Short mmCIF file of N, CA and C in Angstrom, two decimals:
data_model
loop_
_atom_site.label_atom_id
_atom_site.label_comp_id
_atom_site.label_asym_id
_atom_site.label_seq_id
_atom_site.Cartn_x
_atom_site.Cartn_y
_atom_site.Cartn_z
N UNK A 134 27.49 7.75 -5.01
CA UNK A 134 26.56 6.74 -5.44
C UNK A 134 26.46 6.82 -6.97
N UNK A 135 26.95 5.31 -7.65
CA UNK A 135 26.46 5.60 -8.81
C UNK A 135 24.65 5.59 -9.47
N UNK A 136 24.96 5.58 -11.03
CA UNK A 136 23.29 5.87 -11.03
C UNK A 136 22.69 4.48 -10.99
N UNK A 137 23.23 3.77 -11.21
CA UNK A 137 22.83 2.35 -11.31
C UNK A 137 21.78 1.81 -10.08
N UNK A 138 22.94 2.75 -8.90
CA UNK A 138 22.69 2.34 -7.35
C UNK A 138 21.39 3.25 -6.90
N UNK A 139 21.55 4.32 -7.34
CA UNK A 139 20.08 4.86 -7.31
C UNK A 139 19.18 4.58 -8.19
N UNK A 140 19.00 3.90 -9.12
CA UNK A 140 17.86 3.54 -9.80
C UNK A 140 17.52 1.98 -9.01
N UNK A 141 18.37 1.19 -8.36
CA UNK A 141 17.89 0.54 -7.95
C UNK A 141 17.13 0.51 -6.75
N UNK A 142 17.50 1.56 -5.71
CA UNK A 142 17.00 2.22 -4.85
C UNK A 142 15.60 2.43 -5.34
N UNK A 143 15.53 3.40 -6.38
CA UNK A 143 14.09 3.54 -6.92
C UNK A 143 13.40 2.64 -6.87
N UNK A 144 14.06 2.02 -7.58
CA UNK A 144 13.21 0.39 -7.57
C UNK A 144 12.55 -0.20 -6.74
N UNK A 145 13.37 -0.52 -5.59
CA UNK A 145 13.29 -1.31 -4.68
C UNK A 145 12.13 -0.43 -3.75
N UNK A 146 12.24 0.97 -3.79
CA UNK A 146 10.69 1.96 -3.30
C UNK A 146 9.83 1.74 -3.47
N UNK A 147 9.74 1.58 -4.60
CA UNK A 147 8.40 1.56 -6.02
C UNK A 147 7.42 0.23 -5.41
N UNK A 148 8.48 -0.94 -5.85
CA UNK A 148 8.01 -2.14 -5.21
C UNK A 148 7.31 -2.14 -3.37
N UNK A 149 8.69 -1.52 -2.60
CA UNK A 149 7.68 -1.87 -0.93
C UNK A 149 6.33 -1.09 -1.41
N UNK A 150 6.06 0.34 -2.11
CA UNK A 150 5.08 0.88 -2.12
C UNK A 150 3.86 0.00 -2.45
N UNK A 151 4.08 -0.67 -3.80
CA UNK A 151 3.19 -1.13 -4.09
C UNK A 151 2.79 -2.63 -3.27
N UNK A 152 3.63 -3.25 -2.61
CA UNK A 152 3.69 -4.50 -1.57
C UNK A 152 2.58 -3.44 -1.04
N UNK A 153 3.00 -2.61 -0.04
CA UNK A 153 2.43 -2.54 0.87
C UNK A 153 1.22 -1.61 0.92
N UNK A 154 0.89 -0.99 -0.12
CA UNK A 154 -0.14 -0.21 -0.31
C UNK A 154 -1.26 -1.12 -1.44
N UNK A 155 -0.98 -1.84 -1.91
CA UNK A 155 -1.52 -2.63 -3.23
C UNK A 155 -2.33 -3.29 -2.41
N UNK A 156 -2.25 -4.13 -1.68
CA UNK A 156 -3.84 -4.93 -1.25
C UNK A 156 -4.83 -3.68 -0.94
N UNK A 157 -4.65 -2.94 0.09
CA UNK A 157 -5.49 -2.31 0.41
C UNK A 157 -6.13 -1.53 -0.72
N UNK A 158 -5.35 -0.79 -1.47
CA UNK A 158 -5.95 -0.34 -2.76
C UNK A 158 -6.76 -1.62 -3.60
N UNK A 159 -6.58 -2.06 -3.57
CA UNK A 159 -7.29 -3.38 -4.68
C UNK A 159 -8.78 -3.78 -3.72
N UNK A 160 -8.53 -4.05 -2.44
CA UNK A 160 -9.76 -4.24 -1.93
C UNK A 160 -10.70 -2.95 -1.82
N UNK A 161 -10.13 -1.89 -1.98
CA UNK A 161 -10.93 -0.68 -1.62
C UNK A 161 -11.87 -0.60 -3.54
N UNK A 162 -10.85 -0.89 -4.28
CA UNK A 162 -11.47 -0.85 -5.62
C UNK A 162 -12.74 -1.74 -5.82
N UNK A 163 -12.20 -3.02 -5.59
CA UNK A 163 -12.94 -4.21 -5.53
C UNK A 163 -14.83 -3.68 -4.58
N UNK A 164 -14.72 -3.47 -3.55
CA UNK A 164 -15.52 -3.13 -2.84
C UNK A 164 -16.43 -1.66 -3.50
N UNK A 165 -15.63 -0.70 -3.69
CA UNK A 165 -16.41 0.19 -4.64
C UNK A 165 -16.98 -0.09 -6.10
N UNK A 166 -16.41 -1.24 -6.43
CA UNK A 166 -17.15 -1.79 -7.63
C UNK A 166 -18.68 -2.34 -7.39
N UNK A 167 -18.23 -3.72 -6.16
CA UNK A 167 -19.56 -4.13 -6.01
C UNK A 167 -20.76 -3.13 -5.61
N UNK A 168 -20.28 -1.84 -4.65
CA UNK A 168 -21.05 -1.11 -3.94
C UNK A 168 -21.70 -0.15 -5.11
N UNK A 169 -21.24 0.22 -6.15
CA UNK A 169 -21.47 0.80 -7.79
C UNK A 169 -21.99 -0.02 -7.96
N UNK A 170 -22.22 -1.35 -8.73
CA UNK A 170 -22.97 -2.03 -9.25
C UNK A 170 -24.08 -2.31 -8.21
N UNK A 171 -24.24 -2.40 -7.16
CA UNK A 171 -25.60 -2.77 -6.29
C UNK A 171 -26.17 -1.59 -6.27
N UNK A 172 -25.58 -0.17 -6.37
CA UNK A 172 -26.37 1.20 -6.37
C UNK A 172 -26.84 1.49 -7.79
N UNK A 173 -26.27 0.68 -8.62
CA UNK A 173 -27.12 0.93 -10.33
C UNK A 173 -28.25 -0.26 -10.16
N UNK A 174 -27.88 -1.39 -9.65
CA UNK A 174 -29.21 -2.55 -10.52
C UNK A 174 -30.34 -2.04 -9.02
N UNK A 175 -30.21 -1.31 -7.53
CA UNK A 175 -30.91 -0.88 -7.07
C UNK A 175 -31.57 0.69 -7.16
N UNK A 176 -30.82 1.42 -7.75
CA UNK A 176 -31.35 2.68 -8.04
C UNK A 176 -31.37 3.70 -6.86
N UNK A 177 -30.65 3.14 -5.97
CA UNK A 177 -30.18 3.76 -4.49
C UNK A 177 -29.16 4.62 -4.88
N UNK A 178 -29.36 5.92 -4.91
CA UNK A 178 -28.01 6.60 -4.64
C UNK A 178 -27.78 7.67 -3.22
N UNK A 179 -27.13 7.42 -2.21
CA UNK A 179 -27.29 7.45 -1.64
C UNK A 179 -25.75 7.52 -1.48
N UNK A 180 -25.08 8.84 -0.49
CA UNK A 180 -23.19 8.82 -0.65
C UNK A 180 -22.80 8.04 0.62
N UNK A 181 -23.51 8.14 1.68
CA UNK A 181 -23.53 7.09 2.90
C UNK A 181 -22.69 5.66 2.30
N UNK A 182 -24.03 4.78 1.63
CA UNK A 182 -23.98 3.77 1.03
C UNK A 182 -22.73 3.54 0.42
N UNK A 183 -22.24 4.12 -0.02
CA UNK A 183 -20.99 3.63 -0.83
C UNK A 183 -19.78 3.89 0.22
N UNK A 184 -19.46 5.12 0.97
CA UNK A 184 -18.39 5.49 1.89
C UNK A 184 -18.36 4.63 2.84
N UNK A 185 -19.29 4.23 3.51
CA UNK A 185 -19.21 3.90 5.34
C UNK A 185 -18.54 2.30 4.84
N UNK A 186 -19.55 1.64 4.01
CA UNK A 186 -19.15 0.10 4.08
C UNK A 186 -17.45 -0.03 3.55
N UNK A 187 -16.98 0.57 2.34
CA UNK A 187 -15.91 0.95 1.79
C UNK A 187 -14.78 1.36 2.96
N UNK A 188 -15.34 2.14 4.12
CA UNK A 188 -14.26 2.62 5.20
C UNK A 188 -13.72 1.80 5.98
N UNK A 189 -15.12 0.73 6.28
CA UNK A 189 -14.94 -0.25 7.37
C UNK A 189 -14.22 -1.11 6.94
N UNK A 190 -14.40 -1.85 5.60
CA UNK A 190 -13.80 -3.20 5.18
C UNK A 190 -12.43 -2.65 4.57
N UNK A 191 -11.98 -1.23 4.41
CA UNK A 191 -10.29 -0.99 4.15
C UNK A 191 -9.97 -0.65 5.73
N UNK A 192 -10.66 -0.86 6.69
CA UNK A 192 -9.71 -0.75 8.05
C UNK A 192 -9.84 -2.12 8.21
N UNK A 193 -10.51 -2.94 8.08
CA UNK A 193 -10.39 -4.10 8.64
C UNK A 193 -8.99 -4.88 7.57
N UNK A 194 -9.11 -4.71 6.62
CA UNK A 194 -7.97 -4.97 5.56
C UNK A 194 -6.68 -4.57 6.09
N UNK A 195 -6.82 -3.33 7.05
CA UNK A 195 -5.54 -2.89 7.37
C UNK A 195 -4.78 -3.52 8.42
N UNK A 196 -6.06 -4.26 9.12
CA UNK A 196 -6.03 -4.77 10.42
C UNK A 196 -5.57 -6.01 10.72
N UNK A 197 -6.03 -6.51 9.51
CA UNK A 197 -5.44 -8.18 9.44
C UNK A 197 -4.08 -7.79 8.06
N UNK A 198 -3.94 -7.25 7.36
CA UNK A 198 -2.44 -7.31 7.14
C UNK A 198 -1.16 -6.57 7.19
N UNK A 199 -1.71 -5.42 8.80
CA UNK A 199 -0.64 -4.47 9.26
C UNK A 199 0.47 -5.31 9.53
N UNK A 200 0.32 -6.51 9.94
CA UNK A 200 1.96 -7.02 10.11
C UNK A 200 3.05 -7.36 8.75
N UNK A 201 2.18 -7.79 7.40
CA UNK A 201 2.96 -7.85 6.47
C UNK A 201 3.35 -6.72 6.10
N UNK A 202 2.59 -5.32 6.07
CA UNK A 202 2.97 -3.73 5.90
C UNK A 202 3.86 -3.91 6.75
N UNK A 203 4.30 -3.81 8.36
CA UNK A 203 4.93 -3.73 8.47
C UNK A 203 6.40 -4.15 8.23
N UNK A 204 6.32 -5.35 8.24
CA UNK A 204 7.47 -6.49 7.69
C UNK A 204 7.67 -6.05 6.27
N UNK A 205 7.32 -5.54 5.12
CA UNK A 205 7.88 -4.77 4.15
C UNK A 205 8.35 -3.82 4.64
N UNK A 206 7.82 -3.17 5.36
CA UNK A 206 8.50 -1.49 5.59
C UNK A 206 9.78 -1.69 6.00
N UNK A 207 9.58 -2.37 7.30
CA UNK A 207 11.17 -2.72 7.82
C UNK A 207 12.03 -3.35 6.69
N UNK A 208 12.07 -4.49 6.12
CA UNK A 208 12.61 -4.93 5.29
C UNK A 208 13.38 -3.79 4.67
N UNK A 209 12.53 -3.00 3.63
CA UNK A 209 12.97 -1.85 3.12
C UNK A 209 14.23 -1.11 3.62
N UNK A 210 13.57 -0.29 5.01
CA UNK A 210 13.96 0.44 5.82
C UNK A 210 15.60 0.20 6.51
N UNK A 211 15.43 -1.49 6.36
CA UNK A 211 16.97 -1.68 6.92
C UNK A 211 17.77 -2.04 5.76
N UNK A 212 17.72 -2.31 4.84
CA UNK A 212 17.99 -2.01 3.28
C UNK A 212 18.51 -0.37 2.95
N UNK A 213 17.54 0.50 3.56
CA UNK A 213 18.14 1.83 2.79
C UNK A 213 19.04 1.86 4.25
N UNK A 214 19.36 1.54 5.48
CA UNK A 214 19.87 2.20 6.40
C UNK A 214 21.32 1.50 6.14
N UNK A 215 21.41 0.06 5.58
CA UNK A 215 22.87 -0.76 5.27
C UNK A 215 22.99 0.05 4.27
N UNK A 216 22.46 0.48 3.35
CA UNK A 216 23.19 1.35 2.32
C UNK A 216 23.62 2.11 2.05
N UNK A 217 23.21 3.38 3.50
CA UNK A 217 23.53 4.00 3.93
C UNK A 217 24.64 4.41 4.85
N UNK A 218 25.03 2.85 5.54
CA UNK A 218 26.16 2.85 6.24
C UNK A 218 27.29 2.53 5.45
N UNK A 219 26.79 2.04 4.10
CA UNK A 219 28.01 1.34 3.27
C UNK A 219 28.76 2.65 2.49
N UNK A 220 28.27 3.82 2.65
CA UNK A 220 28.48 5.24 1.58
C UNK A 220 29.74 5.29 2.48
N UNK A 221 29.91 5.31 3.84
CA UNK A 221 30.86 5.59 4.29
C UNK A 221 32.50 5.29 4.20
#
């Protein structure tokens, strides 16, 4: 393999990672923002408050877009496995 072919490999990782890990990270941020700002202008601190709601709405995130995670993964996955058959 040249290096070309493995840096594109890299590449092409980097990206499903962030496809498929990037919403959920962004809504989990998003959600700990608002849940930070409603625990400063209320003066509630409280570690409940910020974890439980934050847990629920990144499973439900996971729930309605496990099929595009999946459909990247595979994508990927049969990508590194043709490229793998092509070394031969």
């Amino acid at each position: 393999m040249e290096f070309g072919t493995g840096i594109e490999h890299l590449q092409l990782a980097y990206l499903s990672i962030l496809k498929t890990a990037g919403p959920i990270l962004a809504v989990a941020l998003a959600v700990g923002l608002l849940i930070g700002i409603l625990q400063a202008a209320t003066s509630i601190n409280e570690a409940t408050l910020s974890f439980v709601p934050k847990l629920v709405i990144v499973f439900i995130t996971m729930a309605l877009i496990s099929s595009y995670m999946l459909t990247t993964l595979t994508d990927y996955f049969l990508f590194v496995f043709d490229s793998i058959r092509s070394i031969r």
